[in-house]
PDB file of C-alpha atoms in Angstrom:
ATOM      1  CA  UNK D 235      40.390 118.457  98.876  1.00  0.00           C
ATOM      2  CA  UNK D 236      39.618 119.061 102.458  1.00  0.00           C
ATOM      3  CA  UNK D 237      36.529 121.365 103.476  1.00  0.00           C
ATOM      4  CA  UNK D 238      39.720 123.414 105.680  1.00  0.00           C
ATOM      5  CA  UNK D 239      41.766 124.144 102.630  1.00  0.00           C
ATOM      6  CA  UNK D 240      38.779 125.141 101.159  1.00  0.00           C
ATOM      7  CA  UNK D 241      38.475 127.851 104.319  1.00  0.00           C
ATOM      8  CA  UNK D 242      42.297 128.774 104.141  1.00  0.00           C
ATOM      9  CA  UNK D 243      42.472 129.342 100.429  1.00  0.00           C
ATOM     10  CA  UNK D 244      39.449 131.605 100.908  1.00  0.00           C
ATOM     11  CA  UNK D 245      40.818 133.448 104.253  1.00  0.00           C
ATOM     12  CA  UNK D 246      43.865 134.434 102.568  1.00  0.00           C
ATOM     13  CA  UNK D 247      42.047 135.813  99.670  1.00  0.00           C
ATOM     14  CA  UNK D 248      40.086 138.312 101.995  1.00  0.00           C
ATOM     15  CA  UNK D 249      37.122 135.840 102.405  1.00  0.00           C
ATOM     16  CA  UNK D 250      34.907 137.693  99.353  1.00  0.00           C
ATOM     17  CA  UNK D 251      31.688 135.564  98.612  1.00  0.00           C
ATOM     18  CA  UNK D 252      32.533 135.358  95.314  1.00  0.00           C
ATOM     19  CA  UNK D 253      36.273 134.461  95.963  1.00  0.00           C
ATOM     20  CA  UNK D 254      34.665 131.709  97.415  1.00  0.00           C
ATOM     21  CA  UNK D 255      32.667 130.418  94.996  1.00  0.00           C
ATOM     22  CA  UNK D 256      35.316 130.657  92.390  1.00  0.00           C
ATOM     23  CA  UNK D 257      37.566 128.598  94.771  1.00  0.00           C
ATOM     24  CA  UNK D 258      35.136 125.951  95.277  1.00  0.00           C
ATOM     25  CA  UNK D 259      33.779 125.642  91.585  1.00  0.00           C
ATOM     26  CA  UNK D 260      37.085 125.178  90.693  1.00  0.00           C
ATOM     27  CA  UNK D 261      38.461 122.886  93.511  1.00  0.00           C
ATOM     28  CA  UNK D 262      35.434 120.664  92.383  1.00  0.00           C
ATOM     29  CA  UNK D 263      36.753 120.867  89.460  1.00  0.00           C
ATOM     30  CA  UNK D 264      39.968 119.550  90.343  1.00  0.00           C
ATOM     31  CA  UNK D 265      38.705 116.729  92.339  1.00  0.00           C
ATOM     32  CA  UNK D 266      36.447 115.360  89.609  1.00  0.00           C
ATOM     33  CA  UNK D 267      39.883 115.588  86.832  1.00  0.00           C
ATOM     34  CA  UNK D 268      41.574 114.206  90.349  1.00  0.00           C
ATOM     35  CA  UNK D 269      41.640 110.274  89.268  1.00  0.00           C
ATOM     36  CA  UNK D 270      42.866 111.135  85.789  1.00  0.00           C
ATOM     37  CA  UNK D 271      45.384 113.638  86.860  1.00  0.00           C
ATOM     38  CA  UNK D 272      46.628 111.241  89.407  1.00  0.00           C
ATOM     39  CA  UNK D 273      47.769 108.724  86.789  1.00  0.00           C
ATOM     40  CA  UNK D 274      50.357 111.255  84.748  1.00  0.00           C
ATOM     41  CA  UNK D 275      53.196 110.512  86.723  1.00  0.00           C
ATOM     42  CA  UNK D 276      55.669 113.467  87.086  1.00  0.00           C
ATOM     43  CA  UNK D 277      53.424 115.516  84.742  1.00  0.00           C
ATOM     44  CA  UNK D 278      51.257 115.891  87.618  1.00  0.00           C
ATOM     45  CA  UNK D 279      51.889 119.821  88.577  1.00  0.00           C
ATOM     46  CA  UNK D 280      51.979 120.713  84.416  1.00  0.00           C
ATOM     47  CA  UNK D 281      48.195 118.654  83.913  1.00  0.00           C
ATOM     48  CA  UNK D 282      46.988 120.508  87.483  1.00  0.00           C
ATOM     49  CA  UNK D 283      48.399 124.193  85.624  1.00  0.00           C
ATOM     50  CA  UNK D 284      46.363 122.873  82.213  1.00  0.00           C
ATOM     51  CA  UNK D 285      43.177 122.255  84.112  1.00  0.00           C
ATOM     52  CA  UNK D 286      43.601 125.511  86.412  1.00  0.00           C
ATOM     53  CA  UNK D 287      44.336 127.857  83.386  1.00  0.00           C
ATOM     54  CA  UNK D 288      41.152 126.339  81.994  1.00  0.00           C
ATOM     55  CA  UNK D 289      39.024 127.112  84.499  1.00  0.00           C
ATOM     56  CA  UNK D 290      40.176 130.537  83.849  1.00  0.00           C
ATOM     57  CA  UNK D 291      41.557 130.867  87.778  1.00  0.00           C
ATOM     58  CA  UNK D 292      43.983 134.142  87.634  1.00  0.00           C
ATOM     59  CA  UNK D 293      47.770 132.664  87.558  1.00  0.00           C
ATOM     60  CA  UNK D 294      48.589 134.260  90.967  1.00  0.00           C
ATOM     61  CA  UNK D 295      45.954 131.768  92.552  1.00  0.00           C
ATOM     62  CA  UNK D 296      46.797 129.138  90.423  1.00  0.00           C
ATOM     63  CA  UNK D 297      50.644 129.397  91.780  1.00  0.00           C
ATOM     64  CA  UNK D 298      49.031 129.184  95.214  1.00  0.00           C
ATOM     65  CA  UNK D 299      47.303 126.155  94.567  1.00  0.00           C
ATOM     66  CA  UNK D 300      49.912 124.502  93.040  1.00  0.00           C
ATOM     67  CA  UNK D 301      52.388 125.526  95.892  1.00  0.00           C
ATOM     68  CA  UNK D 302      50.138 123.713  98.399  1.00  0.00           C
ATOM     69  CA  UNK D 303      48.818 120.754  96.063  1.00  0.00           C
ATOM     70  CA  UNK D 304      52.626 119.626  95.725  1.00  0.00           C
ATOM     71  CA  UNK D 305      55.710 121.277  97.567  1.00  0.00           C
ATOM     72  CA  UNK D 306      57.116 123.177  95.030  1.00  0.00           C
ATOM     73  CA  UNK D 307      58.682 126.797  94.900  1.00  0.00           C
ATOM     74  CA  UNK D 308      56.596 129.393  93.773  1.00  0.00           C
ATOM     75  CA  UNK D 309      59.094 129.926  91.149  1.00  0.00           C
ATOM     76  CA  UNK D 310      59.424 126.704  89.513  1.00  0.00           C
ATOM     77  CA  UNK D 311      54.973 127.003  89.802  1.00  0.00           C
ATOM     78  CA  UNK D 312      55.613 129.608  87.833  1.00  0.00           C
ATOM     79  CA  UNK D 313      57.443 127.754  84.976  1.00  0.00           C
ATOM     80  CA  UNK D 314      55.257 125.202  85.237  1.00  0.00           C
ATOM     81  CA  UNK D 315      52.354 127.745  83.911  1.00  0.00           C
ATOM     82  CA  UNK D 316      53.996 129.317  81.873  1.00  0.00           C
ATOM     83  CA  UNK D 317      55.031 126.218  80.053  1.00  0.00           C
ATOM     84  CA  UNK D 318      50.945 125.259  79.706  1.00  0.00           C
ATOM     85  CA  UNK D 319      49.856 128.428  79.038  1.00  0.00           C
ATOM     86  CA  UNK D 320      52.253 128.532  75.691  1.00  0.00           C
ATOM     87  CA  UNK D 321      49.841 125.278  75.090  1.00  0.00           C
ATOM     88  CA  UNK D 322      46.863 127.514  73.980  1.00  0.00           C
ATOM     89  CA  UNK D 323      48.124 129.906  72.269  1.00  0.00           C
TER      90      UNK D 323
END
């Protein structure tokens, strides 16, 4: 991910420091599960909700990301966590 989505996502959570380092540990994150994720097909947005739920990233940023990482509604981001989060329990 770009080095200015980086700066948005963390402007529109307030800029916070720590905001910011959450962001950015896990958007490194992402880009490192980026290759694998990349080959699921139309799983894509449920494998990106798996590995965002894992990095413990609260579900109301996780919607956000997801939102921007592929076009969909916030609502149907919201299925699409709730779905993997019924995964770990």
């Amino acid at each position: 991910m770009s080095r200015r989505f980086i700066t948005e996502l963390v402007a529109a959570a307030g800029g916070d420091a720590a905001v910011q380092r959450r962001i950015e540990l896990v958007l490194r994150c992402w880009e490192r599960q980026q290759v694998y994720i990349g080959r699921m097909g139309r799983d894509q947005p449920r494998a990106a909700a798996e590995q965002l739920l894992r990095a413990g990233v609260a579900r109301a940023d996780a919607v956000d990301i997801l939102v921007q990482r592929f076009g969909l509604t916030a609502r149907s981001c919201r299925r699409i966590l709730s779905k993997a989060a019924d995964t770990f329990r």
